[in-house]
């Protein structure tokens, strides 16, 4: 636990330092961040019939497990502040992620929607000394 806290502290310090570089320098130094995955935050649509959601949920879970076993979902979580899920998808295209999630039972029934956020490597880390595009 102490190692995790120390690592988190180092990351926060590095991120703070790296993001304090002036905008002009940052613009020249940083290539755009490649999208490597999609963060999908799914919530039940407002006003949706909760009895319908509960009836579909067993099938939704089975089909979601299939996506996980097929390697399309890397990680999945529950939302703590509201009913819903968060998936990290092994998909780099927002349209492909949307099409895939809309084929799940709650999506087909128009009972759930997803906010899709492209994510990728922490781009400010490219500013570390010795790091160049393509460096391991």
mmCIF file of N, CA and C in Angstrom, residues 8-104:
data_model
loop_
_atom_site.group_PDB
_atom_site.id
_atom_site.type_symbol
_atom_site.label_atom_id
_atom_site.label_comp_id
_atom_site.label_asym_id
_atom_site.label_seq_id
_atom_site.Cartn_x
_atom_site.Cartn_y
_atom_site.Cartn_z
ATOM 1 N N UNK A 8 1.806 6.874 -6.739
ATOM 2 C CA UNK A 8 0.786 7.862 -7.091
ATOM 3 C C UNK A 8 1.314 9.269 -6.858
ATOM 4 N N UNK A 9 2.042 9.470 -5.775
ATOM 5 C CA UNK A 9 2.613 10.781 -5.471
ATOM 6 C C UNK A 9 3.617 11.210 -6.544
ATOM 7 N N UNK A 10 4.453 10.277 -6.985
ATOM 8 C CA UNK A 10 5.424 10.573 -8.049
ATOM 9 C C UNK A 10 4.704 10.928 -9.339
ATOM 10 N N UNK A 11 3.668 10.171 -9.686
ATOM 11 C CA UNK A 11 2.916 10.468 -10.910
ATOM 12 C C UNK A 11 2.273 11.844 -10.856
ATOM 13 N N UNK A 12 1.678 12.198 -9.716
ATOM 14 C CA UNK A 12 1.049 13.510 -9.579
ATOM 15 C C UNK A 12 2.099 14.613 -9.701
ATOM 16 N N UNK A 13 3.248 14.437 -9.076
ATOM 17 C CA UNK A 13 4.321 15.428 -9.156
ATOM 18 C C UNK A 13 4.814 15.577 -10.589
ATOM 19 N N UNK A 14 5.041 14.437 -11.277
ATOM 20 C CA UNK A 14 5.503 14.499 -12.668
ATOM 21 C C UNK A 14 4.466 15.178 -13.551
ATOM 22 N N UNK A 15 3.208 14.829 -13.371
ATOM 23 C CA UNK A 15 2.157 15.402 -14.203
ATOM 24 C C UNK A 15 2.069 16.908 -13.968
ATOM 25 N N UNK A 16 2.155 17.320 -12.691
ATOM 26 C CA UNK A 16 2.112 18.753 -12.379
ATOM 27 C C UNK A 16 3.278 19.485 -13.025
ATOM 28 N N UNK A 17 4.470 18.914 -12.946
ATOM 29 C CA UNK A 17 5.649 19.530 -13.546
ATOM 30 C C UNK A 17 5.515 19.617 -15.058
ATOM 31 N N UNK A 18 5.117 18.510 -15.656
ATOM 32 C CA UNK A 18 5.053 18.454 -17.109
ATOM 33 C C UNK A 18 3.969 19.349 -17.679
ATOM 34 N N UNK A 19 2.882 19.526 -16.951
ATOM 35 C CA UNK A 19 1.815 20.375 -17.461
ATOM 36 C C UNK A 19 2.065 21.841 -17.164
ATOM 37 N N UNK A 20 3.111 22.170 -16.409
ATOM 38 C CA UNK A 20 3.412 23.574 -16.116
ATOM 39 C C UNK A 20 4.240 24.222 -17.220
ATOM 40 N N UNK A 21 4.669 23.453 -18.214
ATOM 41 C CA UNK A 21 5.415 24.003 -19.349
ATOM 42 C C UNK A 21 4.504 24.959 -20.096
ATOM 43 N N UNK A 22 5.039 26.065 -20.574
ATOM 44 C CA UNK A 22 4.208 27.064 -21.245
ATOM 45 C C UNK A 22 3.532 26.464 -22.472
ATOM 46 N N UNK A 23 2.380 27.019 -22.841
ATOM 47 C CA UNK A 23 1.574 26.491 -23.936
ATOM 48 C C UNK A 23 2.360 26.435 -25.235
ATOM 49 N N UNK A 24 3.111 27.450 -25.555
ATOM 50 C CA UNK A 24 3.860 27.477 -26.809
ATOM 51 C C UNK A 24 4.847 26.326 -26.904
ATOM 52 N N UNK A 25 5.559 26.057 -25.806
ATOM 53 C CA UNK A 25 6.510 24.941 -25.802
ATOM 54 C C UNK A 25 5.784 23.608 -25.920
ATOM 55 N N UNK A 26 4.683 23.478 -25.197
ATOM 56 C CA UNK A 26 3.930 22.230 -25.212
ATOM 57 C C UNK A 26 3.398 21.947 -26.604
ATOM 58 N N UNK A 27 2.897 22.984 -27.260
ATOM 59 C CA UNK A 27 2.332 22.801 -28.584
ATOM 60 C C UNK A 27 3.381 22.277 -29.554
ATOM 61 N N UNK A 28 4.616 22.728 -29.442
ATOM 62 C CA UNK A 28 5.675 22.280 -30.335
ATOM 63 C C UNK A 28 6.164 20.885 -29.980
ATOM 64 N N UNK A 29 6.186 20.539 -28.684
ATOM 65 C CA UNK A 29 6.803 19.306 -28.237
ATOM 66 C C UNK A 29 5.885 18.090 -28.321
ATOM 67 N N UNK A 30 4.586 18.272 -28.118
ATOM 68 C CA UNK A 30 3.699 17.134 -27.986
ATOM 69 C C UNK A 30 2.969 16.797 -29.277
ATOM 70 N N UNK A 31 3.191 15.603 -29.797
ATOM 71 C CA UNK A 31 2.333 15.158 -30.889
ATOM 72 C C UNK A 31 0.962 14.813 -30.297
ATOM 73 N N UNK A 32 -0.038 14.680 -31.115
ATOM 74 C CA UNK A 32 -1.353 14.341 -30.591
ATOM 75 C C UNK A 32 -1.309 12.955 -29.953
ATOM 76 N N UNK A 33 -2.165 12.768 -28.979
ATOM 77 C CA UNK A 33 -2.233 11.487 -28.285
ATOM 78 C C UNK A 33 -3.005 10.500 -29.147
ATOM 79 N N UNK A 34 -2.432 9.348 -29.438
ATOM 80 C CA UNK A 34 -3.185 8.354 -30.219
ATOM 81 C C UNK A 34 -4.273 7.722 -29.351
ATOM 82 N N UNK A 35 -5.415 7.490 -29.935
ATOM 83 C CA UNK A 35 -6.486 6.789 -29.225
ATOM 84 C C UNK A 35 -6.143 5.307 -29.232
ATOM 85 N N UNK A 36 -6.034 4.733 -28.044
ATOM 86 C CA UNK A 36 -5.722 3.311 -27.937
ATOM 87 C C UNK A 36 -6.893 2.514 -27.372
ATOM 88 N N UNK A 37 -7.772 3.196 -26.630
ATOM 89 C CA UNK A 37 -8.938 2.544 -26.050
ATOM 90 C C UNK A 37 -10.062 3.575 -25.942
ATOM 91 N N UNK A 38 -11.236 3.104 -25.577
ATOM 92 C CA UNK A 38 -12.387 3.976 -25.368
ATOM 93 C C UNK A 38 -12.907 3.736 -23.956
ATOM 94 N N UNK A 39 -13.106 4.821 -23.203
ATOM 95 C CA UNK A 39 -13.778 4.744 -21.914
ATOM 96 C C UNK A 39 -15.261 4.935 -22.200
ATOM 97 N N UNK A 40 -16.068 3.938 -21.849
ATOM 98 C CA UNK A 40 -17.505 3.978 -22.099
ATOM 99 C C UNK A 40 -18.229 4.018 -20.762
ATOM 100 N N UNK A 41 -18.977 5.084 -20.536
ATOM 101 C CA UNK A 41 -19.737 5.235 -19.294
ATOM 102 C C UNK A 41 -21.212 5.069 -19.651
ATOM 103 N N UNK A 42 -21.808 4.001 -19.145
ATOM 104 C CA UNK A 42 -23.185 3.674 -19.490
ATOM 105 C C UNK A 42 -24.132 3.902 -18.333
ATOM 106 N N UNK A 43 -25.248 4.565 -18.626
ATOM 107 C CA UNK A 43 -26.281 4.778 -17.621
ATOM 108 C C UNK A 43 -27.645 4.488 -18.240
ATOM 109 N N UNK A 44 -28.569 4.097 -17.381
ATOM 110 C CA UNK A 44 -29.937 3.840 -17.816
ATOM 111 C C UNK A 44 -30.549 5.184 -18.194
ATOM 112 N N UNK A 45 -31.272 5.196 -19.286
ATOM 113 C CA UNK A 45 -31.894 6.433 -19.757
ATOM 114 C C UNK A 45 -32.884 6.966 -18.725
ATOM 115 N N UNK A 46 -32.923 8.285 -18.530
ATOM 116 C CA UNK A 46 -33.911 8.866 -17.609
ATOM 117 C C UNK A 46 -35.323 8.481 -18.063
ATOM 118 N N UNK A 47 -36.146 8.112 -17.109
ATOM 119 C CA UNK A 47 -37.522 7.749 -17.422
ATOM 120 C C UNK A 47 -37.706 6.332 -17.929
ATOM 121 N N UNK A 48 -36.609 5.583 -18.040
ATOM 122 C CA UNK A 48 -36.722 4.198 -18.517
ATOM 123 C C UNK A 48 -37.509 3.369 -17.506
ATOM 124 N N UNK A 49 -38.269 2.420 -18.005
ATOM 125 C CA UNK A 49 -39.029 1.510 -17.151
ATOM 126 C C UNK A 49 -38.059 0.545 -16.476
ATOM 127 N N UNK A 50 -37.905 0.685 -15.159
ATOM 128 C CA UNK A 50 -36.924 -0.133 -14.434
ATOM 129 C C UNK A 50 -37.297 -1.614 -14.429
ATOM 130 N N UNK A 51 -38.579 -1.928 -14.527
ATOM 131 C CA UNK A 51 -38.987 -3.337 -14.614
ATOM 132 C C UNK A 51 -38.476 -3.940 -15.921
ATOM 133 N N UNK A 52 -38.508 -3.161 -16.987
ATOM 134 C CA UNK A 52 -37.979 -3.639 -18.280
ATOM 135 C C UNK A 52 -36.470 -3.832 -18.201
ATOM 136 N N UNK A 53 -35.795 -2.902 -17.538
ATOM 137 C CA UNK A 53 -34.338 -3.014 -17.379
ATOM 138 C C UNK A 53 -34.010 -4.291 -16.620
ATOM 139 N N UNK A 54 -34.693 -4.518 -15.494
ATOM 140 C CA UNK A 54 -34.430 -5.723 -14.689
ATOM 141 C C UNK A 54 -34.719 -7.003 -15.472
ATOM 142 N N UNK A 55 -35.729 -6.987 -16.310
ATOM 143 C CA UNK A 55 -36.075 -8.173 -17.101
ATOM 144 C C UNK A 55 -35.000 -8.488 -18.139
ATOM 145 N N UNK A 56 -34.377 -7.464 -18.697
ATOM 146 C CA UNK A 56 -33.357 -7.631 -19.740
ATOM 147 C C UNK A 56 -31.971 -7.882 -19.148
ATOM 148 N N UNK A 57 -31.767 -7.483 -17.893
ATOM 149 C CA UNK A 57 -30.429 -7.500 -17.282
ATOM 150 C C UNK A 57 -29.701 -8.844 -17.358
ATOM 151 N N UNK A 58 -30.337 -9.998 -17.115
ATOM 152 C CA UNK A 58 -29.578 -11.261 -17.217
ATOM 153 C C UNK A 58 -28.977 -11.481 -18.612
ATOM 154 N N UNK A 59 -29.726 -11.155 -19.652
ATOM 155 C CA UNK A 59 -29.210 -11.296 -21.019
ATOM 156 C C UNK A 59 -28.115 -10.273 -21.275
ATOM 157 N N UNK A 60 -28.300 -9.066 -20.761
ATOM 158 C CA UNK A 60 -27.287 -8.000 -20.902
ATOM 159 C C UNK A 60 -25.960 -8.458 -20.303
ATOM 160 N N UNK A 61 -26.025 -9.041 -19.109
ATOM 161 C CA UNK A 61 -24.803 -9.491 -18.433
ATOM 162 C C UNK A 61 -24.120 -10.590 -19.241
ATOM 163 N N UNK A 62 -24.877 -11.574 -19.730
ATOM 164 C CA UNK A 62 -24.278 -12.658 -20.522
ATOM 165 C C UNK A 62 -23.598 -12.119 -21.779
ATOM 166 N N UNK A 63 -24.255 -11.196 -22.470
ATOM 167 C CA UNK A 63 -23.656 -10.658 -23.693
ATOM 168 C C UNK A 63 -22.444 -9.766 -23.388
ATOM 169 N N UNK A 64 -22.474 -9.091 -22.250
ATOM 170 C CA UNK A 64 -21.321 -8.295 -21.834
ATOM 171 C C UNK A 64 -20.141 -9.206 -21.497
ATOM 172 N N UNK A 65 -20.418 -10.316 -20.839
ATOM 173 C CA UNK A 65 -19.359 -11.289 -20.532
ATOM 174 C C UNK A 65 -18.752 -11.819 -21.830
ATOM 175 N N UNK A 66 -19.581 -12.061 -22.836
ATOM 176 C CA UNK A 66 -19.052 -12.509 -24.136
ATOM 177 C C UNK A 66 -18.082 -11.481 -24.718
ATOM 178 N N UNK A 67 -18.452 -10.196 -24.645
ATOM 179 C CA UNK A 67 -17.551 -9.149 -25.152
ATOM 180 C C UNK A 67 -16.232 -9.157 -24.383
ATOM 181 N N UNK A 68 -16.312 -9.376 -23.070
ATOM 182 C CA UNK A 68 -15.095 -9.451 -22.253
ATOM 183 C C UNK A 68 -14.253 -10.662 -22.673
ATOM 184 N N UNK A 69 -14.879 -11.814 -22.811
ATOM 185 C CA UNK A 69 -14.149 -13.029 -23.185
ATOM 186 C C UNK A 69 -13.588 -12.952 -24.609
ATOM 187 N N UNK A 70 -14.231 -12.170 -25.464
ATOM 188 C CA UNK A 70 -13.724 -11.952 -26.830
ATOM 189 C C UNK A 70 -12.637 -10.887 -26.884
ATOM 190 N N UNK A 71 -12.306 -10.286 -25.726
ATOM 191 C CA UNK A 71 -11.242 -9.293 -25.679
ATOM 192 C C UNK A 71 -11.674 -7.893 -26.081
ATOM 193 N N UNK A 72 -12.962 -7.659 -26.238
ATOM 194 C CA UNK A 72 -13.443 -6.321 -26.624
ATOM 195 C C UNK A 72 -13.537 -5.392 -25.428
ATOM 196 N N UNK A 73 -13.828 -5.952 -24.248
ATOM 197 C CA UNK A 73 -13.847 -5.180 -23.007
ATOM 198 C C UNK A 73 -12.611 -5.570 -22.226
ATOM 199 N N UNK A 74 -11.795 -4.565 -21.891
ATOM 200 C CA UNK A 74 -10.571 -4.812 -21.131
ATOM 201 C C UNK A 74 -10.860 -4.827 -19.630
ATOM 202 N N UNK A 75 -11.630 -3.834 -19.172
ATOM 203 C CA UNK A 75 -11.957 -3.729 -17.755
ATOM 204 C C UNK A 75 -13.393 -3.236 -17.646
ATOM 205 N N UNK A 76 -14.036 -3.577 -16.533
ATOM 206 C CA UNK A 76 -15.391 -3.066 -16.299
ATOM 207 C C UNK A 76 -15.588 -2.781 -14.821
ATOM 208 N N UNK A 77 -16.376 -1.741 -14.575
ATOM 209 C CA UNK A 77 -16.566 -1.219 -13.222
ATOM 210 C C UNK A 77 -18.020 -0.797 -13.036
ATOM 211 N N UNK A 78 -18.432 -0.684 -11.765
ATOM 212 C CA UNK A 78 -19.718 -0.077 -11.413
ATOM 213 C C UNK A 78 -19.459 1.393 -11.129
ATOM 214 N N UNK A 79 -20.434 2.221 -11.410
ATOM 215 C CA UNK A 79 -20.345 3.627 -11.034
ATOM 216 C C UNK A 79 -20.773 3.748 -9.577
ATOM 217 N N UNK A 80 -20.068 4.543 -8.808
ATOM 218 C CA UNK A 80 -20.401 4.693 -7.397
ATOM 219 C C UNK A 80 -21.408 5.798 -7.143
ATOM 220 N N UNK A 81 -21.481 6.788 -8.037
ATOM 221 C CA UNK A 81 -22.349 7.934 -7.787
ATOM 222 C C UNK A 81 -23.739 7.802 -8.407
ATOM 223 N N UNK A 82 -23.943 6.761 -9.205
ATOM 224 C CA UNK A 82 -25.250 6.531 -9.837
ATOM 225 C C UNK A 82 -25.273 5.109 -10.391
ATOM 226 N N UNK A 83 -26.441 4.657 -10.807
ATOM 227 C CA UNK A 83 -26.544 3.329 -11.407
ATOM 228 C C UNK A 83 -25.941 3.372 -12.800
ATOM 229 N N UNK A 84 -24.998 2.496 -13.034
ATOM 230 C CA UNK A 84 -24.383 2.437 -14.348
ATOM 231 C C UNK A 84 -23.080 1.680 -14.318
ATOM 232 N N UNK A 85 -22.435 1.658 -15.467
ATOM 233 C CA UNK A 85 -21.186 0.919 -15.635
ATOM 234 C C UNK A 85 -20.150 1.790 -16.334
ATOM 235 N N UNK A 86 -18.913 1.404 -16.175
ATOM 236 C CA UNK A 86 -17.813 2.009 -16.931
ATOM 237 C C UNK A 86 -16.995 0.869 -17.504
ATOM 238 N N UNK A 87 -16.799 0.909 -18.807
ATOM 239 C CA UNK A 87 -15.993 -0.095 -19.500
ATOM 240 C C UNK A 87 -14.773 0.593 -20.091
ATOM 241 N N UNK A 88 -13.642 -0.085 -20.069
ATOM 242 C CA UNK A 88 -12.505 0.323 -20.884
ATOM 243 C C UNK A 88 -12.486 -0.674 -22.035
ATOM 244 N N UNK A 89 -12.742 -0.152 -23.232
ATOM 245 C CA UNK A 89 -12.887 -1.001 -24.412
ATOM 246 C C UNK A 89 -11.587 -1.084 -25.193
ATOM 247 N N UNK A 90 -11.282 -2.251 -25.696
ATOM 248 C CA UNK A 90 -10.124 -2.447 -26.567
ATOM 249 C C UNK A 90 -10.521 -2.125 -28.005
ATOM 250 N N UNK A 91 -11.015 -0.927 -28.185
ATOM 251 C CA UNK A 91 -11.465 -0.422 -29.469
ATOM 252 C C UNK A 91 -10.929 0.998 -29.564
ATOM 253 N N UNK A 92 -10.406 1.398 -30.703
ATOM 254 C CA UNK A 92 -9.834 2.740 -30.848
ATOM 255 C C UNK A 92 -10.742 3.690 -31.627
ATOM 256 N N UNK A 93 -11.853 3.187 -32.134
ATOM 257 C CA UNK A 93 -12.747 3.998 -32.963
ATOM 258 C C UNK A 93 -14.075 4.200 -32.230
ATOM 259 N N UNK A 94 -14.457 5.462 -32.017
ATOM 260 C CA UNK A 94 -15.683 5.767 -31.279
ATOM 261 C C UNK A 94 -16.915 5.196 -31.982
ATOM 262 N N UNK A 95 -16.971 5.297 -33.300
ATOM 263 C CA UNK A 95 -18.133 4.773 -34.037
ATOM 264 C C UNK A 95 -18.251 3.259 -33.867
ATOM 265 N N UNK A 96 -17.129 2.554 -33.908
ATOM 266 C CA UNK A 96 -17.142 1.101 -33.722
ATOM 267 C C UNK A 96 -17.570 0.745 -32.300
ATOM 268 N N UNK A 97 -17.095 1.518 -31.315
ATOM 269 C CA UNK A 97 -17.484 1.277 -29.920
ATOM 270 C C UNK A 97 -18.982 1.498 -29.751
ATOM 271 N N UNK A 98 -19.500 2.571 -30.340
ATOM 272 C CA UNK A 98 -20.927 2.873 -30.243
ATOM 273 C C UNK A 98 -21.763 1.756 -30.872
ATOM 274 N N UNK A 99 -21.370 1.322 -32.048
ATOM 275 C CA UNK A 99 -22.109 0.252 -32.735
ATOM 276 C C UNK A 99 -22.105 -1.028 -31.899
ATOM 277 N N UNK A 100 -20.961 -1.354 -31.299
ATOM 278 C CA UNK A 100 -20.858 -2.563 -30.496
ATOM 279 C C UNK A 100 -21.767 -2.486 -29.264
ATOM 280 N N UNK A 101 -21.755 -1.357 -28.569
ATOM 281 C CA UNK A 101 -22.540 -1.214 -27.346
ATOM 282 C C UNK A 101 -24.039 -1.119 -27.636
ATOM 283 N N UNK A 102 -24.389 -0.529 -28.759
ATOM 284 C CA UNK A 102 -25.802 -0.426 -29.132
ATOM 285 C C UNK A 102 -26.398 -1.795 -29.446
ATOM 286 N N UNK A 103 -25.555 -2.800 -29.724
ATOM 287 C CA UNK A 103 -26.049 -4.146 -29.990
ATOM 288 C C UNK A 103 -26.309 -4.951 -28.722
ATOM 289 N N UNK A 104 -25.903 -4.426 -27.568
ATOM 290 C CA UNK A 104 -26.244 -5.095 -26.313
ATOM 291 C C UNK A 104 -27.749 -4.948 -26.079
#
